[in-house]
């Protein structure tokens, strides 16, 4: 059977079935977004009848390695534009030299430049795309040591520190302000809560369910007004230009 099928509703061409796409681009914190209680799963549920949420998370990746994927994920002048993307890197870039994860280390100046290249490529791919930058979360250094020891690794110093990760978070925020992009300063927001170390981080780095919830509902920072499509709340786009019809 070809053409349209009517059963109280009429579903027509592939074009009519087209849905906005949100891409979540990042490291293992993004990769784990569809786990039980994950922030990507919650976002997909929120927009289940309006948009498709696509996770492109790569465990262990820093911004340098992520650039090798950028052309494939966000090709120039994409035939199917992406409505919104998050860029969530920095936790691995901030690994310390001379410690167990030093191969992931990226100098702070390069980190910021790599983020800028990602944004430019995304805008080149889909000029109307909303890009949201997310800083790395804070580091619970004791939690990292405890986790390493639970894995049978006898280390005396954590491979990351909260102070150093904060420097990378600041560069992420500075770039967002320079490019006038909305952002979530997760490094700062988590530390506003007493006991954040265990409340939001399960191994000193990756998010607990409460940490994922905080990320999902954290208000966006920046001077971007609601008229640009950004409301207070994580990726709460102004959906007036997005069809709200039911899709099946």
mmCIF file of C-alpha atoms in Angstrom:
data_model
loop_
_atom_site.group_PDB
_atom_site.id
_atom_site.type_symbol
_atom_site.label_atom_id
_atom_site.label_comp_id
_atom_site.label_asym_id
_atom_site.label_seq_id
_atom_site.Cartn_x
_atom_site.Cartn_y
_atom_site.Cartn_z
ATOM 1 C CA UNK A 1 0.000 0.000 0.000
ATOM 2 C CA UNK A 2 1.371 3.394 -0.958
ATOM 3 C CA UNK A 3 0.472 6.954 -0.163
ATOM 4 C CA UNK A 4 -1.245 8.030 3.038
ATOM 5 C CA UNK A 5 -3.115 5.808 5.428
ATOM 6 C CA UNK A 6 -5.975 7.278 7.405
ATOM 7 C CA UNK A 7 -7.087 5.837 10.757
ATOM 8 C CA UNK A 8 -8.643 8.917 12.317
ATOM 9 C CA UNK A 9 -5.207 10.467 11.790
ATOM 10 C CA UNK A 10 -3.396 11.072 8.559
ATOM 11 C CA UNK A 11 0.339 10.438 8.384
ATOM 12 C CA UNK A 12 1.798 11.602 5.102
ATOM 13 C CA UNK A 13 5.211 12.159 3.629
ATOM 14 C CA UNK A 14 8.590 11.572 5.216
ATOM 15 C CA UNK A 15 8.986 15.323 5.233
ATOM 16 C CA UNK A 16 5.868 15.686 7.358
ATOM 17 C CA UNK A 17 7.260 13.077 9.724
ATOM 18 C CA UNK A 18 10.515 14.954 10.144
ATOM 19 C CA UNK A 19 11.319 15.671 13.790
ATOM 20 C CA UNK A 20 13.822 18.075 15.341
ATOM 21 C CA UNK A 21 16.980 16.403 16.595
ATOM 22 C CA UNK A 22 18.957 17.125 19.746
ATOM 23 C CA UNK A 23 22.513 15.757 19.804
ATOM 24 C CA UNK A 24 24.369 15.293 23.095
ATOM 25 C CA UNK A 25 28.110 15.295 22.335
ATOM 26 C CA UNK A 26 30.614 14.496 25.047
ATOM 27 C CA UNK A 27 32.684 11.969 26.949
ATOM 28 C CA UNK A 28 31.642 9.100 29.251
ATOM 29 C CA UNK A 29 29.303 11.308 31.279
ATOM 30 C CA UNK A 30 27.296 11.820 28.102
ATOM 31 C CA UNK A 31 27.772 8.208 26.996
ATOM 32 C CA UNK A 32 26.107 7.051 30.218
ATOM 33 C CA UNK A 33 23.181 9.403 29.657
ATOM 34 C CA UNK A 34 20.777 6.604 28.704
ATOM 35 C CA UNK A 35 21.488 4.502 31.769
ATOM 36 C CA UNK A 36 18.711 4.037 34.299
ATOM 37 C CA UNK A 37 17.914 7.488 35.643
ATOM 38 C CA UNK A 38 20.162 9.087 33.023
ATOM 39 C CA UNK A 39 19.848 12.706 31.961
ATOM 40 C CA UNK A 40 19.648 11.836 28.251
ATOM 41 C CA UNK A 41 16.861 9.351 28.919
ATOM 42 C CA UNK A 42 14.946 11.964 30.890
ATOM 43 C CA UNK A 43 15.429 14.521 28.125
ATOM 44 C CA UNK A 44 14.235 12.004 25.516
ATOM 45 C CA UNK A 45 11.164 11.312 27.615
ATOM 46 C CA UNK A 46 10.415 15.035 27.953
ATOM 47 C CA UNK A 47 10.473 15.511 24.174
ATOM 48 C CA UNK A 48 9.218 12.043 23.219
ATOM 49 C CA UNK A 49 6.478 13.402 20.926
ATOM 50 C CA UNK A 50 8.374 16.431 19.658
ATOM 51 C CA UNK A 51 12.038 15.625 19.042
ATOM 52 C CA UNK A 52 14.632 12.862 18.859
ATOM 53 C CA UNK A 53 17.484 12.868 21.369
ATOM 54 C CA UNK A 54 20.710 11.367 20.010
ATOM 55 C CA UNK A 55 23.612 10.518 22.299
ATOM 56 C CA UNK A 56 27.124 10.762 20.909
ATOM 57 C CA UNK A 57 29.185 10.123 24.020
ATOM 58 C CA UNK A 58 32.706 8.696 23.857
ATOM 59 C CA UNK A 59 34.169 7.360 27.073
ATOM 60 C CA UNK A 60 37.705 8.536 27.772
ATOM 61 C CA UNK A 61 37.709 11.143 25.011
ATOM 62 C CA UNK A 62 39.132 14.618 25.374
ATOM 63 C CA UNK A 63 38.479 17.541 23.020
ATOM 64 C CA UNK A 64 41.527 16.724 20.894
ATOM 65 C CA UNK A 65 40.275 13.229 20.088
ATOM 66 C CA UNK A 66 36.697 14.425 19.699
ATOM 67 C CA UNK A 67 37.763 16.718 16.843
ATOM 68 C CA UNK A 68 38.510 13.641 14.754
ATOM 69 C CA UNK A 69 34.769 12.851 14.864
ATOM 70 C CA UNK A 70 33.377 16.299 14.281
ATOM 71 C CA UNK A 71 33.162 16.227 10.470
ATOM 72 C CA UNK A 72 31.421 12.869 10.515
ATOM 73 C CA UNK A 73 28.917 13.840 13.191
ATOM 74 C CA UNK A 74 28.300 17.373 11.952
ATOM 75 C CA UNK A 75 28.967 17.450 8.187
ATOM 76 C CA UNK A 76 29.011 20.825 6.433
ATOM 77 C CA UNK A 77 25.585 21.976 5.245
ATOM 78 C CA UNK A 78 23.840 18.934 6.669
ATOM 79 C CA UNK A 79 20.758 17.796 4.756
ATOM 80 C CA UNK A 80 18.950 17.181 8.055
ATOM 81 C CA UNK A 81 19.710 20.163 10.312
ATOM 82 C CA UNK A 82 20.129 19.607 14.035
ATOM 83 C CA UNK A 83 18.017 21.787 16.315
ATOM 84 C CA UNK A 84 20.261 21.737 19.389
ATOM 85 C CA UNK A 85 23.522 20.254 20.626
ATOM 86 C CA UNK A 86 25.317 20.070 23.937
ATOM 87 C CA UNK A 87 29.113 20.028 24.129
ATOM 88 C CA UNK A 88 30.187 18.381 27.368
ATOM 89 C CA UNK A 89 33.962 17.859 27.499
ATOM 90 C CA UNK A 90 36.744 18.806 29.883
ATOM 91 C CA UNK A 91 36.876 16.133 32.565
ATOM 92 C CA UNK A 92 39.512 14.198 30.620
ATOM 93 C CA UNK A 93 41.310 17.234 29.236
ATOM 94 C CA UNK A 94 41.944 18.263 32.849
ATOM 95 C CA UNK A 95 43.790 15.049 33.737
ATOM 96 C CA UNK A 96 47.150 15.881 35.308
ATOM 97 C CA UNK A 97 50.496 15.271 33.701
ATOM 98 C CA UNK A 98 52.678 12.762 35.489
ATOM 99 C CA UNK A 99 49.714 10.832 36.901
ATOM 100 C CA UNK A 100 47.783 7.769 35.811
ATOM 101 C CA UNK A 101 45.538 9.444 33.183
ATOM 102 C CA UNK A 102 48.112 11.797 31.698
ATOM 103 C CA UNK A 103 47.537 10.513 28.143
ATOM 104 C CA UNK A 104 44.152 12.281 28.249
ATOM 105 C CA UNK A 105 45.669 15.625 29.235
ATOM 106 C CA UNK A 106 45.096 18.572 26.888
ATOM 107 C CA UNK A 107 46.698 21.976 27.607
ATOM 108 C CA UNK A 108 44.195 24.561 28.753
ATOM 109 C CA UNK A 109 44.703 26.871 25.738
ATOM 110 C CA UNK A 110 44.171 23.979 23.330
ATOM 111 C CA UNK A 111 41.074 22.877 25.229
ATOM 112 C CA UNK A 112 39.420 26.243 24.701
ATOM 113 C CA UNK A 113 40.463 26.364 21.042
ATOM 114 C CA UNK A 114 39.139 22.854 20.455
ATOM 115 C CA UNK A 115 35.757 23.827 21.901
ATOM 116 C CA UNK A 116 35.683 26.847 19.610
ATOM 117 C CA UNK A 117 36.400 24.644 16.572
ATOM 118 C CA UNK A 118 33.539 22.354 17.567
ATOM 119 C CA UNK A 119 31.108 25.254 17.819
ATOM 120 C CA UNK A 120 32.154 26.655 14.441
ATOM 121 C CA UNK A 121 31.803 23.263 12.756
ATOM 122 C CA UNK A 122 28.360 22.757 14.274
ATOM 123 C CA UNK A 123 27.176 26.183 13.154
ATOM 124 C CA UNK A 124 28.577 25.501 9.692
ATOM 125 C CA UNK A 125 26.631 22.254 9.626
ATOM 126 C CA UNK A 126 23.351 23.734 10.858
ATOM 127 C CA UNK A 127 23.404 27.565 11.093
ATOM 128 C CA UNK A 128 20.270 27.672 13.221
ATOM 129 C CA UNK A 129 21.526 25.132 15.734
ATOM 130 C CA UNK A 130 21.390 25.997 19.422
ATOM 131 C CA UNK A 131 24.727 25.047 21.007
ATOM 132 C CA UNK A 132 24.927 24.690 24.791
ATOM 133 C CA UNK A 133 28.324 24.361 26.492
ATOM 134 C CA UNK A 134 28.559 22.353 29.710
ATOM 135 C CA UNK A 135 31.591 22.595 31.978
ATOM 136 C CA UNK A 136 33.161 19.490 33.499
ATOM 137 C CA UNK A 137 31.775 18.614 36.929
ATOM 138 C CA UNK A 138 33.864 19.174 40.063
ATOM 139 C CA UNK A 139 36.222 16.441 41.241
ATOM 140 C CA UNK A 140 35.954 14.668 44.571
ATOM 141 C CA UNK A 141 39.609 13.775 44.968
ATOM 142 C CA UNK A 142 39.024 11.417 47.892
ATOM 143 C CA UNK A 143 36.314 9.730 45.858
ATOM 144 C CA UNK A 144 38.721 9.210 42.968
ATOM 145 C CA UNK A 145 41.263 7.587 45.302
ATOM 146 C CA UNK A 146 38.612 5.362 46.857
ATOM 147 C CA UNK A 147 37.406 4.284 43.421
ATOM 148 C CA UNK A 148 40.937 3.497 42.202
ATOM 149 C CA UNK A 149 41.605 1.366 45.268
ATOM 150 C CA UNK A 150 38.308 -0.470 44.798
ATOM 151 C CA UNK A 151 39.609 -1.396 41.345
ATOM 152 C CA UNK A 152 42.848 -2.756 42.812
ATOM 153 C CA UNK A 153 44.951 0.244 41.789
ATOM 154 C CA UNK A 154 47.367 1.381 44.444
ATOM 155 C CA UNK A 155 47.723 5.112 43.807
ATOM 156 C CA UNK A 156 48.606 7.842 46.274
ATOM 157 C CA UNK A 157 47.482 10.859 44.300
ATOM 158 C CA UNK A 158 44.293 11.350 42.259
ATOM 159 C CA UNK A 159 44.683 11.688 38.505
ATOM 160 C CA UNK A 160 42.580 14.862 38.589
ATOM 161 C CA UNK A 161 42.109 17.658 41.099
ATOM 162 C CA UNK A 162 39.120 19.886 41.654
ATOM 163 C CA UNK A 163 41.221 23.033 41.504
ATOM 164 C CA UNK A 164 42.699 22.198 38.115
ATOM 165 C CA UNK A 165 39.348 21.100 36.697
ATOM 166 C CA UNK A 166 37.949 24.450 37.797
ATOM 167 C CA UNK A 167 40.436 26.186 35.512
ATOM 168 C CA UNK A 168 39.058 24.227 32.548
ATOM 169 C CA UNK A 169 35.511 24.996 33.634
ATOM 170 C CA UNK A 170 36.337 28.701 33.640
ATOM 171 C CA UNK A 171 37.702 28.518 30.094
ATOM 172 C CA UNK A 172 34.492 26.823 28.983
ATOM 173 C CA UNK A 173 32.413 29.589 30.563
ATOM 174 C CA UNK A 174 34.672 32.305 29.107
ATOM 175 C CA UNK A 175 34.244 30.852 25.619
ATOM 176 C CA UNK A 176 30.464 30.668 26.014
ATOM 177 C CA UNK A 177 30.420 34.345 26.948
ATOM 178 C CA UNK A 178 32.724 35.264 24.060
ATOM 179 C CA UNK A 179 30.538 33.437 21.550
ATOM 180 C CA UNK A 180 27.285 34.456 23.305
ATOM 181 C CA UNK A 181 26.237 30.875 23.863
ATOM 182 C CA UNK A 182 24.137 29.497 26.712
ATOM 183 C CA UNK A 183 26.028 27.283 29.127
ATOM 184 C CA UNK A 184 25.757 25.290 32.327
ATOM 185 C CA UNK A 185 28.544 25.803 34.848
ATOM 186 C CA UNK A 186 28.207 22.371 36.386
ATOM 187 C CA UNK A 187 31.514 22.730 38.246
ATOM 188 C CA UNK A 188 30.133 25.669 40.234
ATOM 189 C CA UNK A 189 26.506 24.614 40.551
ATOM 190 C CA UNK A 190 27.283 21.270 42.161
ATOM 191 C CA UNK A 191 29.529 22.856 44.761
ATOM 192 C CA UNK A 192 26.704 25.118 45.932
ATOM 193 C CA UNK A 193 25.234 22.079 47.720
ATOM 194 C CA UNK A 194 26.705 20.837 50.979
ATOM 195 C CA UNK A 195 27.984 17.290 50.663
ATOM 196 C CA UNK A 196 28.108 17.514 46.867
ATOM 197 C CA UNK A 197 30.989 15.046 46.742
ATOM 198 C CA UNK A 198 28.845 12.002 47.527
ATOM 199 C CA UNK A 199 25.451 13.458 46.645
ATOM 200 C CA UNK A 200 26.276 14.177 42.994
ATOM 201 C CA UNK A 201 29.325 11.992 42.181
ATOM 202 C CA UNK A 202 29.423 8.204 42.450
ATOM 203 C CA UNK A 203 33.169 7.729 41.935
ATOM 204 C CA UNK A 204 34.496 11.234 42.392
ATOM 205 C CA UNK A 205 33.818 12.086 38.728
ATOM 206 C CA UNK A 206 30.765 10.418 37.133
ATOM 207 C CA UNK A 207 27.285 11.487 38.125
ATOM 208 C CA UNK A 208 24.883 9.864 40.531
ATOM 209 C CA UNK A 209 21.190 9.919 39.721
ATOM 210 C CA UNK A 210 20.882 13.124 41.745
ATOM 211 C CA UNK A 211 23.808 14.588 39.840
ATOM 212 C CA UNK A 212 22.180 13.737 36.535
ATOM 213 C CA UNK A 213 18.949 15.340 37.701
ATOM 214 C CA UNK A 214 20.800 18.515 38.650
ATOM 215 C CA UNK A 215 22.369 18.642 35.193
ATOM 216 C CA UNK A 216 19.027 18.152 33.485
ATOM 217 C CA UNK A 217 17.199 20.874 35.376
ATOM 218 C CA UNK A 218 20.016 23.353 35.963
ATOM 219 C CA UNK A 219 19.105 26.782 34.594
ATOM 220 C CA UNK A 220 21.078 27.925 31.601
ATOM 221 C CA UNK A 221 23.481 30.807 32.157
ATOM 222 C CA UNK A 222 24.139 33.690 29.747
ATOM 223 C CA UNK A 223 22.480 36.823 28.509
ATOM 224 C CA UNK A 224 20.524 35.001 25.826
ATOM 225 C CA UNK A 225 16.887 35.991 26.085
ATOM 226 C CA UNK A 226 13.899 33.687 25.818
ATOM 227 C CA UNK A 227 13.189 35.192 22.408
ATOM 228 C CA UNK A 228 16.195 33.289 21.073
ATOM 229 C CA UNK A 229 14.571 30.031 22.101
ATOM 230 C CA UNK A 230 16.258 29.454 25.441
ATOM 231 C CA UNK A 231 14.223 29.430 28.638
ATOM 232 C CA UNK A 232 15.437 28.763 32.145
ATOM 233 C CA UNK A 233 15.881 25.016 32.233
ATOM 234 C CA UNK A 234 18.067 22.569 30.404
ATOM 235 C CA UNK A 235 17.467 22.770 26.634
ATOM 236 C CA UNK A 236 13.952 24.101 27.143
ATOM 237 C CA UNK A 237 13.667 25.453 23.641
ATOM 238 C CA UNK A 238 10.949 27.772 22.512
ATOM 239 C CA UNK A 239 8.942 25.139 20.656
ATOM 240 C CA UNK A 240 6.782 27.640 18.733
ATOM 241 C CA UNK A 241 8.819 26.926 15.599
ATOM 242 C CA UNK A 242 8.780 23.170 16.224
ATOM 243 C CA UNK A 243 5.711 21.178 15.262
ATOM 244 C CA UNK A 244 3.915 19.850 18.332
ATOM 245 C CA UNK A 245 1.758 17.363 16.406
ATOM 246 C CA UNK A 246 1.714 13.771 17.597
ATOM 247 C CA UNK A 247 4.060 11.433 15.731
ATOM 248 C CA UNK A 248 3.636 7.688 15.483
#
